[in-house]
PDB file of C-alpha atoms in Angstrom:
ATOM      1  CA  MET X  15     -89.401 118.704 -86.755  1.00  0.00           C
ATOM      2  CA  SER X  16     -89.968 116.292 -83.843  1.00  0.00           C
ATOM      3  CA  SER X  17     -87.241 113.861 -82.739  1.00  0.00           C
ATOM      4  CA  ARG X  18     -89.415 110.936 -83.854  1.00  0.00           C
ATOM      5  CA  LYS X  19     -89.795 112.377 -87.355  1.00  0.00           C
ATOM      6  CA  ARG X  20     -86.051 113.087 -87.558  1.00  0.00           C
ATOM      7  CA  LYS X  21     -85.304 109.489 -86.544  1.00  0.00           C
ATOM      8  CA  THR X  22     -87.659 108.137 -89.214  1.00  0.00           C
ATOM      9  CA  GLN X  23     -86.118 110.334 -91.892  1.00  0.00           C
ATOM     10  CA  LEU X  24     -82.526 109.407 -91.036  1.00  0.00           C
ATOM     11  CA  ILE X  25     -83.176 105.677 -91.054  1.00  0.00           C
ATOM     12  CA  SER X  26     -85.161 105.899 -94.276  1.00  0.00           C
ATOM     13  CA  GLU X  27     -82.337 107.787 -96.006  1.00  0.00           C
ATOM     14  CA  GLU X  28     -79.683 105.387 -94.719  1.00  0.00           C
ATOM     15  CA  ILE X  29     -81.461 102.306 -95.970  1.00  0.00           C
ATOM     16  CA  HIS X  30     -83.149 103.412 -99.154  1.00  0.00           C
ATOM     17  CA  GLY X  31     -81.206 106.405-100.513  1.00  0.00           C
ATOM     18  CA  LYS X  32     -82.594 109.789-101.469  1.00  0.00           C
ATOM     19  CA  VAL X  33     -83.483 109.185-105.100  1.00  0.00           C
ATOM     20  CA  LEU X  34     -87.221 108.638-105.690  1.00  0.00           C
ATOM     21  CA  ASN X  35     -89.093 107.803-108.865  1.00  0.00           C
ATOM     22  CA  GLU X  36     -92.159 109.423-110.312  1.00  0.00           C
ATOM     23  CA  HIS X  37     -94.402 107.811-107.671  1.00  0.00           C
ATOM     24  CA  GLY X  38     -92.620 109.876-105.033  1.00  0.00           C
ATOM     25  CA  ASN X  39     -92.145 107.069-102.505  1.00  0.00           C
ATOM     26  CA  CYS X  40     -90.642 104.163-104.436  1.00  0.00           C
ATOM     27  CA  PRO X  41     -86.865 103.962-105.019  1.00  0.00           C
ATOM     28  CA  ALA X  42     -85.869 104.760-108.586  1.00  0.00           C
ATOM     29  CA  LYS X  43     -82.552 102.913-108.566  1.00  0.00           C
ATOM     30  CA  HIS X  44     -80.432 100.593-106.466  1.00  0.00           C
ATOM     31  CA  GLU X  45     -77.376 102.129-104.815  1.00  0.00           C
ATOM     32  CA  LYS X  46     -75.192  99.683-102.939  1.00  0.00           C
ATOM     33  CA  SER X  47     -74.594 100.534 -99.297  1.00  0.00           C
ATOM     34  CA  SER X  48     -71.788  98.359 -97.976  1.00  0.00           C
ATOM     35  CA  LYS X  49     -72.461  99.467 -94.420  1.00  0.00           C
ATOM     36  CA  VAL X  50     -76.024  98.166 -94.441  1.00  0.00           C
ATOM     37  CA  VAL X  51     -75.070  95.028 -96.402  1.00  0.00           C
ATOM     38  CA  ASN X  52     -72.384  94.170 -93.868  1.00  0.00           C
ATOM     39  CA  GLU X  53     -74.813  94.566 -90.984  1.00  0.00           C
ATOM     40  CA  ILE X  54     -77.469  92.305 -92.472  1.00  0.00           C
ATOM     41  CA  GLU X  55     -77.889  88.764 -91.146  1.00  0.00           C
ATOM     42  CA  GLN X  56     -77.490  86.188 -93.907  1.00  0.00           C
ATOM     43  CA  SER X  57     -79.538  83.026 -93.656  1.00  0.00           C
ATOM     44  CA  HIS X  58     -77.401  79.982 -94.477  1.00  0.00           C
ATOM     45  CA  TYR X  59     -79.466  79.109 -97.551  1.00  0.00           C
ATOM     46  CA  PHE X  60     -80.197  82.641 -98.788  1.00  0.00           C
ATOM     47  CA  ILE X  61     -76.707  84.124 -98.981  1.00  0.00           C
ATOM     48  CA  LYS X  62     -76.906  84.232-102.779  1.00  0.00           C
ATOM     49  CA  ASN X  63     -79.982  85.004-104.844  1.00  0.00           C
ATOM     50  CA  ASN X  64     -81.102  81.915-106.782  1.00  0.00           C
ATOM     51  CA  PRO X  65     -83.374  82.769-109.733  1.00  0.00           C
ATOM     52  CA  LYS X  66     -84.520  79.144-109.905  1.00  0.00           C
ATOM     53  CA  LEU X  67     -86.315  79.552-106.577  1.00  0.00           C
ATOM     54  CA  ARG X  68     -88.524  82.374-107.844  1.00  0.00           C
ATOM     55  CA  LEU X  69     -92.167  81.439-108.350  1.00  0.00           C
ATOM     56  CA  GLY X  70     -93.696  82.441-111.685  1.00  0.00           C
ATOM     57  CA  GLU X  71     -97.191  83.341-112.799  1.00  0.00           C
ATOM     58  CA  ASP X  72     -98.399  79.724-112.930  1.00  0.00           C
ATOM     59  CA  PHE X  73     -98.072  79.468-109.152  1.00  0.00           C
ATOM     60  CA  PHE X  74    -100.606  82.264-108.608  1.00  0.00           C
ATOM     61  CA  LYS X  75    -103.222  80.749-110.925  1.00  0.00           C
ATOM     62  CA  GLN X  76    -105.108  79.035-108.123  1.00  0.00           C
ATOM     63  CA  PRO X  77    -108.466  79.550-106.408  1.00  0.00           C
ATOM     64  CA  CYS X  78    -108.210  81.894-103.443  1.00  0.00           C
ATOM     65  CA  ILE X  79    -108.322  79.290-100.663  1.00  0.00           C
ATOM     66  CA  SER X  80    -105.795  77.060-102.428  1.00  0.00           C
ATOM     67  CA  LEU X  81    -103.429  79.994-102.950  1.00  0.00           C
ATOM     68  CA  ALA X  82    -103.775  81.125 -99.318  1.00  0.00           C
ATOM     69  CA  LYS X  83    -102.627  77.675 -98.183  1.00  0.00           C
ATOM     70  CA  ALA X  84     -99.950  77.393-100.892  1.00  0.00           C
ATOM     71  CA  PHE X  85     -98.359  80.639 -99.684  1.00  0.00           C
ATOM     72  CA  LEU X  86     -97.500  79.033 -96.327  1.00  0.00           C
ATOM     73  CA  GLY X  87     -93.820  78.163 -96.236  1.00  0.00           C
ATOM     74  CA  LYS X  88     -92.980  80.299 -99.265  1.00  0.00           C
ATOM     75  CA  VAL X  89     -90.526  83.191 -98.931  1.00  0.00           C
ATOM     76  CA  LEU X  90     -91.385  86.817 -99.667  1.00  0.00           C
ATOM     77  CA  VAL X  91     -88.356  88.774-100.916  1.00  0.00           C
ATOM     78  CA  ARG X  92     -88.035  92.567-100.938  1.00  0.00           C
ATOM     79  CA  ARG X  93     -85.073  94.183-102.687  1.00  0.00           C
ATOM     80  CA  CYS X  94     -84.373  97.598-101.188  1.00  0.00           C
ATOM     81  CA  ALA X  95     -83.111 100.631-103.102  1.00  0.00           C
ATOM     82  CA  ASP X  96     -79.498  99.879-102.121  1.00  0.00           C
ATOM     83  CA  GLY X  97     -79.731  96.273-103.348  1.00  0.00           C
ATOM     84  CA  VAL X  98     -80.130  94.681 -99.923  1.00  0.00           C
ATOM     85  CA  GLU X  99     -82.606  91.806 -99.995  1.00  0.00           C
ATOM     86  CA  LEU X 100     -84.942  91.161 -97.065  1.00  0.00           C
ATOM     87  CA  ARG X 101     -86.638  87.780 -96.742  1.00  0.00           C
ATOM     88  CA  GLY X 102     -89.475  86.429 -94.662  1.00  0.00           C
ATOM     89  CA  LYS X 103     -91.186  83.046 -94.724  1.00  0.00           C
ATOM     90  CA  ILE X 104     -94.966  83.288 -94.914  1.00  0.00           C
ATOM     91  CA  VAL X 105     -96.573  81.572 -91.905  1.00  0.00           C
ATOM     92  CA  GLU X 106    -100.089  83.077 -91.866  1.00  0.00           C
ATOM     93  CA  THR X 107    -102.577  84.208 -94.521  1.00  0.00           C
ATOM     94  CA  GLU X 108    -106.255  85.071 -94.951  1.00  0.00           C
ATOM     95  CA  ALA X 109    -108.438  84.364 -97.988  1.00  0.00           C
ATOM     96  CA  TYR X 110    -110.935  86.956 -99.262  1.00  0.00           C
ATOM     97  CA  LEU X 111    -113.187  85.313-101.816  1.00  0.00           C
ATOM     98  CA  GLY X 112    -114.450  88.226-103.873  1.00  0.00           C
ATOM     99  CA  GLY X 113    -118.037  89.271-104.508  1.00  0.00           C
ATOM    100  CA  GLU X 114    -119.745  86.684-102.291  1.00  0.00           C
ATOM    101  CA  ASP X 115    -117.463  87.459 -99.329  1.00  0.00           C
ATOM    102  CA  LYS X 116    -119.108  90.125 -97.186  1.00  0.00           C
ATOM    103  CA  ALA X 117    -115.764  90.912 -95.490  1.00  0.00           C
ATOM    104  CA  SER X 118    -113.918  91.505 -98.758  1.00  0.00           C
ATOM    105  CA  HIS X 119    -113.160  94.930-100.204  1.00  0.00           C
ATOM    106  CA  SER X 120    -114.745  93.587-103.395  1.00  0.00           C
ATOM    107  CA  ALA X 121    -117.970  92.401-101.725  1.00  0.00           C
ATOM    108  CA  GLY X 122    -120.902  92.481-104.109  1.00  0.00           C
ATOM    109  CA  GLY X 123    -118.537  92.895-107.042  1.00  0.00           C
ATOM    110  CA  LYS X 124    -117.757  96.462-106.001  1.00  0.00           C
ATOM    111  CA  ARG X 125    -114.852  97.980-107.929  1.00  0.00           C
ATOM    112  CA  THR X 126    -113.117 101.149-106.790  1.00  0.00           C
ATOM    113  CA  GLU X 127    -109.894 102.960-107.511  1.00  0.00           C
ATOM    114  CA  ARG X 128    -108.471 101.462-104.324  1.00  0.00           C
ATOM    115  CA  ASN X 129    -109.326  97.791-104.940  1.00  0.00           C
ATOM    116  CA  THR X 130    -108.558  97.639-108.686  1.00  0.00           C
ATOM    117  CA  ALA X 131    -105.686  95.183-108.082  1.00  0.00           C
ATOM    118  CA  MET X 132    -108.150  92.579-106.736  1.00  0.00           C
ATOM    119  CA  PHE X 133    -109.675  92.339-110.226  1.00  0.00           C
ATOM    120  CA  MET X 134    -106.366  92.102-112.050  1.00  0.00           C
ATOM    121  CA  LYS X 135    -104.572  88.900-113.046  1.00  0.00           C
ATOM    122  CA  PRO X 136    -103.528  86.400-110.332  1.00  0.00           C
ATOM    123  CA  GLY X 137    -100.291  87.457-108.666  1.00  0.00           C
ATOM    124  CA  THR X 138    -101.078  91.177-108.704  1.00  0.00           C
ATOM    125  CA  ILE X 139    -100.069  93.016-105.519  1.00  0.00           C
ATOM    126  CA  TYR X 140    -102.807  94.882-103.667  1.00  0.00           C
ATOM    127  CA  VAL X 141    -101.492  97.343-101.068  1.00  0.00           C
ATOM    128  CA  TYR X 142    -104.034  99.403 -99.146  1.00  0.00           C
ATOM    129  CA  PRO X 143    -103.976 101.701 -96.094  1.00  0.00           C
ATOM    130  CA  ILE X 144    -105.755 101.052 -92.799  1.00  0.00           C
ATOM    131  CA  TYR X 145    -106.396 103.601 -90.036  1.00  0.00           C
ATOM    132  CA  GLY X 146    -104.823 106.177 -92.329  1.00  0.00           C
ATOM    133  CA  ILE X 147    -101.251 105.301 -91.348  1.00  0.00           C
ATOM    134  CA  TYR X 148    -100.629 101.559 -91.812  1.00  0.00           C
ATOM    135  CA  LEU X 149    -100.481  99.358 -94.917  1.00  0.00           C
ATOM    136  CA  CYS X 150    -101.489  95.767 -95.697  1.00  0.00           C
ATOM    137  CA  MET X 151    -100.321  93.613 -98.611  1.00  0.00           C
ATOM    138  CA  ASN X 152    -102.534  91.213-100.523  1.00  0.00           C
ATOM    139  CA  VAL X 153    -102.065  89.165-103.685  1.00  0.00           C
ATOM    140  CA  SER X 154    -104.836  88.523-106.208  1.00  0.00           C
ATOM    141  CA  SER X 155    -105.863  84.952-107.010  1.00  0.00           C
ATOM    142  CA  GLU X 156    -108.197  83.266-109.447  1.00  0.00           C
ATOM    143  CA  GLY X 157    -111.786  84.362-108.928  1.00  0.00           C
ATOM    144  CA  GLU X 158    -113.408  87.741-109.578  1.00  0.00           C
ATOM    145  CA  GLY X 159    -112.160  90.193-106.972  1.00  0.00           C
ATOM    146  CA  ALA X 160    -110.487  87.504-104.831  1.00  0.00           C
ATOM    147  CA  ALA X 161    -107.188  88.042-103.009  1.00  0.00           C
ATOM    148  CA  VAL X 162    -105.006  86.663-100.216  1.00  0.00           C
ATOM    149  CA  LEU X 163    -103.851  88.807 -97.300  1.00  0.00           C
ATOM    150  CA  LEU X 164    -100.287  88.157 -96.144  1.00  0.00           C
ATOM    151  CA  ARG X 165    -100.688  88.236 -92.383  1.00  0.00           C
ATOM    152  CA  SER X 166     -97.412  87.086 -90.778  1.00  0.00           C
ATOM    153  CA  LEU X 167     -93.854  86.232 -91.763  1.00  0.00           C
ATOM    154  CA  GLU X 168     -90.893  84.557 -90.100  1.00  0.00           C
ATOM    155  CA  PRO X 169     -87.850  86.802 -90.710  1.00  0.00           C
ATOM    156  CA  VAL X 170     -85.089  84.782 -92.380  1.00  0.00           C
ATOM    157  CA  GLN X 171     -82.759  87.424 -93.823  1.00  0.00           C
ATOM    158  CA  GLY X 172     -82.126  91.067 -92.987  1.00  0.00           C
ATOM    159  CA  GLN X 173     -83.406  91.190 -89.420  1.00  0.00           C
ATOM    160  CA  SER X 174     -81.236  94.185 -88.493  1.00  0.00           C
ATOM    161  CA  VAL X 175     -82.657  96.280 -91.338  1.00  0.00           C
ATOM    162  CA  MET X 176     -86.181  95.095 -90.522  1.00  0.00           C
ATOM    163  CA  ARG X 177     -85.651  96.137 -86.918  1.00  0.00           C
ATOM    164  CA  GLN X 178     -84.495  99.600 -88.020  1.00  0.00           C
ATOM    165  CA  LEU X 179     -87.539 100.031 -90.235  1.00  0.00           C
ATOM    166  CA  ARG X 180     -89.910  98.929 -87.467  1.00  0.00           C
ATOM    167  CA  THR X 181     -88.171 101.069 -84.838  1.00  0.00           C
ATOM    168  CA  ALA X 182     -88.570 104.162 -87.014  1.00  0.00           C
ATOM    169  CA  LYS X 183     -92.349 103.830 -86.678  1.00  0.00           C
ATOM    170  CA  ARG X 184     -92.370 103.263 -82.907  1.00  0.00           C
ATOM    171  CA  LYS X 185     -92.244 105.588 -79.917  1.00  0.00           C
ATOM    172  CA  ASP X 186     -88.878 106.616 -78.497  1.00  0.00           C
ATOM    173  CA  GLY X 187     -87.820 104.357 -75.638  1.00  0.00           C
ATOM    174  CA  ALA X 188     -89.897 101.365 -76.763  1.00  0.00           C
ATOM    175  CA  LYS X 189     -88.291  98.020 -75.971  1.00  0.00           C
ATOM    176  CA  GLN X 190     -86.286  96.310 -78.694  1.00  0.00           C
ATOM    177  CA  LEU X 191     -88.324  93.942 -80.792  1.00  0.00           C
ATOM    178  CA  LYS X 192     -87.573  90.220 -80.804  1.00  0.00           C
ATOM    179  CA  ASP X 193     -87.133  88.582 -84.203  1.00  0.00           C
ATOM    180  CA  LYS X 194     -90.514  86.876 -83.912  1.00  0.00           C
ATOM    181  CA  GLU X 195     -92.154  90.281 -83.357  1.00  0.00           C
ATOM    182  CA  LEU X 196     -90.773  91.951 -86.476  1.00  0.00           C
ATOM    183  CA  CYS X 197     -93.343  90.640 -88.979  1.00  0.00           C
ATOM    184  CA  ASN X 198     -96.121  89.045 -86.880  1.00  0.00           C
ATOM    185  CA  GLY X 199     -98.959  91.115 -88.300  1.00  0.00           C
ATOM    186  CA  PRO X 200    -100.028  92.436 -91.728  1.00  0.00           C
ATOM    187  CA  SER X 201     -98.951  96.036 -91.111  1.00  0.00           C
ATOM    188  CA  LYS X 202     -95.836  95.007 -89.225  1.00  0.00           C
ATOM    189  CA  LEU X 203     -94.561  92.973 -92.160  1.00  0.00           C
ATOM    190  CA  CYS X 204     -95.184  95.904 -94.506  1.00  0.00           C
ATOM    191  CA  GLN X 205     -93.092  98.120 -92.241  1.00  0.00           C
ATOM    192  CA  ALA X 206     -90.338  95.534 -91.762  1.00  0.00           C
ATOM    193  CA  LEU X 207     -89.959  94.815 -95.491  1.00  0.00           C
ATOM    194  CA  ASP X 208     -90.514  98.436 -96.525  1.00  0.00           C
ATOM    195  CA  ILE X 209     -93.565  97.692 -98.658  1.00  0.00           C
ATOM    196  CA  PRO X 210     -94.898 101.109 -99.797  1.00  0.00           C
ATOM    197  CA  ARG X 211     -98.233 101.965-101.371  1.00  0.00           C
ATOM    198  CA  CYS X 212     -96.650 102.353-104.810  1.00  0.00           C
ATOM    199  CA  LEU X 213     -96.167  98.571-105.064  1.00  0.00           C
ATOM    200  CA  ASP X 214     -99.936  98.361-105.534  1.00  0.00           C
ATOM    201  CA  ARG X 215    -100.946  96.747-108.873  1.00  0.00           C
ATOM    202  CA  ARG X 216     -97.461  95.430-109.567  1.00  0.00           C
ATOM    203  CA  ASP X 217     -96.862  91.826-110.622  1.00  0.00           C
ATOM    204  CA  LEU X 218     -95.349  89.600-107.947  1.00  0.00           C
ATOM    205  CA  ALA X 219     -94.344  87.111-110.650  1.00  0.00           C
ATOM    206  CA  SER X 220     -92.122  89.533-112.573  1.00  0.00           C
ATOM    207  CA  ASP X 221     -91.383  92.609-110.449  1.00  0.00           C
ATOM    208  CA  PRO X 222     -87.658  93.367-109.896  1.00  0.00           C
ATOM    209  CA  ASP X 223     -88.169  94.741-106.370  1.00  0.00           C
ATOM    210  CA  ILE X 224     -90.452  92.170-104.740  1.00  0.00           C
ATOM    211  CA  TRP X 225     -91.131  88.501-105.458  1.00  0.00           C
ATOM    212  CA  LEU X 226     -91.908  85.087-104.007  1.00  0.00           C
ATOM    213  CA  GLU X 227     -89.530  82.131-103.694  1.00  0.00           C
ATOM    214  CA  SER X 228     -89.836  78.501-102.737  1.00  0.00           C
ATOM    215  CA  ASP X 229     -87.869  77.491 -99.639  1.00  0.00           C
ATOM    216  CA  PRO X 230     -85.219  74.868-100.518  1.00  0.00           C
ATOM    217  CA  ASN X 231     -85.087  73.762 -96.867  1.00  0.00           C
ATOM    218  CA  ALA X 232     -88.828  73.616 -96.297  1.00  0.00           C
ATOM    219  CA  ASP X 233     -90.097  70.928 -93.931  1.00  0.00           C
ATOM    220  CA  PRO X 234     -92.993  69.197 -95.771  1.00  0.00           C
ATOM    221  CA  GLU X 235     -94.502  68.073 -92.483  1.00  0.00           C
ATOM    222  CA  GLU X 236     -94.508  71.607 -91.049  1.00  0.00           C
ATOM    223  CA  VAL X 237     -96.315  73.213 -93.985  1.00  0.00           C
ATOM    224  CA  SER X 238     -98.837  70.356 -94.135  1.00  0.00           C
ATOM    225  CA  ASN X 239     -99.986  71.019 -90.556  1.00  0.00           C
ATOM    226  CA  ILE X 240    -102.254  73.943 -91.390  1.00  0.00           C
ATOM    227  CA  VAL X 241    -104.675  75.482 -88.913  1.00  0.00           C
ATOM    228  CA  SER X 242    -107.917  76.924 -90.340  1.00  0.00           C
ATOM    229  CA  ALA X 243    -109.554  79.593 -88.175  1.00  0.00           C
ATOM    230  CA  PRO X 244    -111.799  82.673 -88.485  1.00  0.00           C
ATOM    231  CA  ARG X 245    -110.183  85.806 -89.867  1.00  0.00           C
ATOM    232  CA  ILE X 246    -109.133  88.700 -87.641  1.00  0.00           C
ATOM    233  CA  GLY X 247    -110.882  92.052 -87.281  1.00  0.00           C
ATOM    234  CA  ILE X 248    -114.036  91.358 -89.316  1.00  0.00           C
ATOM    235  CA  GLU X 249    -116.477  90.677 -86.477  1.00  0.00           C
ATOM    236  CA  SER X 250    -119.150  92.947 -87.982  1.00  0.00           C
ATOM    237  CA  HIS X 251    -119.617  90.852 -91.121  1.00  0.00           C
ATOM    238  CA  GLY X 252    -122.075  88.277 -89.808  1.00  0.00           C
ATOM    239  CA  GLU X 253    -121.643  84.656 -90.863  1.00  0.00           C
ATOM    240  CA  TRP X 254    -118.527  85.543 -92.861  1.00  0.00           C
ATOM    241  CA  ALA X 255    -116.784  86.522 -89.637  1.00  0.00           C
ATOM    242  CA  LYS X 256    -117.021  82.891 -88.502  1.00  0.00           C
ATOM    243  CA  LYS X 257    -115.813  81.187 -91.671  1.00  0.00           C
ATOM    244  CA  PRO X 258    -112.382  79.514 -91.204  1.00  0.00           C
ATOM    245  CA  LEU X 259    -110.581  81.442 -93.944  1.00  0.00           C
ATOM    246  CA  ARG X 260    -107.415  82.255 -91.988  1.00  0.00           C
ATOM    247  CA  TYR X 261    -104.597  79.752 -92.372  1.00  0.00           C
ATOM    248  CA  TYR X 262    -101.402  79.359 -90.400  1.00  0.00           C
ATOM    249  CA  ILE X 263     -98.646  76.876 -89.650  1.00  0.00           C
ATOM    250  CA  LEU X 264     -99.410  74.933 -86.496  1.00  0.00           C
ATOM    251  CA  GLY X 265     -97.162  75.838 -83.552  1.00  0.00           C
ATOM    252  CA  HIS X 266     -95.217  78.568 -85.336  1.00  0.00           C
ATOM    253  CA  SER X 267     -94.008  81.323 -82.995  1.00  0.00           C
ATOM    254  CA  CYS X 268     -94.501  84.114 -85.568  1.00  0.00           C
ATOM    255  CA  VAL X 269     -98.259  83.619 -85.969  1.00  0.00           C
ATOM    256  CA  SER X 270    -100.068  86.832 -85.026  1.00  0.00           C
ATOM    257  CA  VAL X 271    -103.038  85.343 -83.154  1.00  0.00           C
ATOM    258  CA  ARG X 272    -103.424  81.694 -82.182  1.00  0.00           C
ATOM    259  CA  ASN X 273    -106.794  79.960 -82.131  1.00  0.00           C
ATOM    260  CA  LYS X 274    -106.475  77.164 -79.585  1.00  0.00           C
ATOM    261  CA  ASP X 275    -109.789  75.518 -80.456  1.00  0.00           C
ATOM    262  CA  ALA X 276    -108.816  75.261 -84.125  1.00  0.00           C
ATOM    263  CA  GLU X 277    -105.357  74.013 -83.163  1.00  0.00           C
ATOM    264  CA  ARG X 278    -106.832  71.257 -81.008  1.00  0.00           C
ATOM    265  CA  LYS X 279    -108.832  70.009 -83.985  1.00  0.00           C
ATOM    266  CA  VAL X 280    -105.688  69.788 -86.107  1.00  0.00           C
ATOM    267  CA  GLU X 281    -103.730  68.080 -83.317  1.00  0.00           C
ATOM    268  CA  SER X 282    -106.561  65.602 -82.782  1.00  0.00           C
ATOM    269  CA  GLU X 283    -106.619  64.771 -86.478  1.00  0.00           C
ATOM    270  CA  LEU X 284    -102.837  64.318 -86.499  1.00  0.00           C
ATOM    271  CA  MET X 285    -103.039  61.916 -83.545  1.00  0.00           C
ATOM    272  CA  LYS X 286    -105.792  59.961 -85.269  1.00  0.00           C
ATOM    273  CA  ASN X 287    -103.760  59.683 -88.471  1.00  0.00           C
ATOM    274  CA  ASN X 288    -100.674  58.557 -86.547  1.00  0.00           C
ATOM    275  CA  LEU X 289    -102.639  55.859 -84.752  1.00  0.00           C
ATOM    276  CA  GLU X 290    -104.072  54.616 -88.037  1.00  0.00           C
ATOM    277  CA  LEU X 291    -100.587  54.561 -89.543  1.00  0.00           C
ATOM    278  CA  GLU X 292     -99.260  52.538 -86.613  1.00  0.00           C
ATOM    279  CA  CYS X 293    -102.096  50.041 -86.953  1.00  0.00           C
ATOM    280  CA  ASP X 294    -101.478  49.708 -90.697  1.00  0.00           C
ATOM    281  CA  THR X 295     -97.775  49.029 -90.157  1.00  0.00           C
ATOM    282  CA  GLY X 296     -98.409  46.591 -87.309  1.00  0.00           C
ATOM    283  CA  GLN X 297     -96.557  48.593 -84.673  1.00  0.00           C
TER     284      GLN X 297
END
């Protein structure tokens, strides 16, 4: 066994335990690990789990574009096998509109074993592999075959565990990742939050191991400044490659790829609105 494989195995066993369920790669039970819990960073407003913050099935019953924007500022929570909870605030998403969307896995209404979750009820998790080794997480919305890709998160709880999980997948000697680099990409966030393939088709509204929360300290102004830009990595899909179906929080450091032209449009509109407000108030 190579040193890289040994490192991956040791970290995986330390964080998640050795007991697996019938899927073979999802933890079957939670075993508390005080060592890992003590090492985890605790955000000042997430020290204790608050069930009232959890978003239920009604939240997910939105058209795809609306849901993609509504996700911004919400917090994705992953409970590990040992009970440790990792949290990341969603700062970037992409909308895939179903049958009409040439860049979607469900383009033309195509249903396969892989994309079944896209046709399930809103809030269903869709986890799929890319390049044979990485994973991406999506969530189904209203609309036949429509889903939202979670593209980037801001780590808010459990950065040390996230860093261990990311390091296990990297080459020996690679530089230590900054917090903003832990989840700034769809596959990176799956690694950092330990999102395995077996979470596919599970319900984000009711699952005990992964869910979505509202952020009690959310800045309404921040999440209202949304940049709309073309999606990433779909250049071969003609006119759909140019549609502004990627959404992110303006100026956020954890966004995977910035689109300066799209940002200038948002900033220009903000300046215009501020000037109008000043005129209306007589300032």
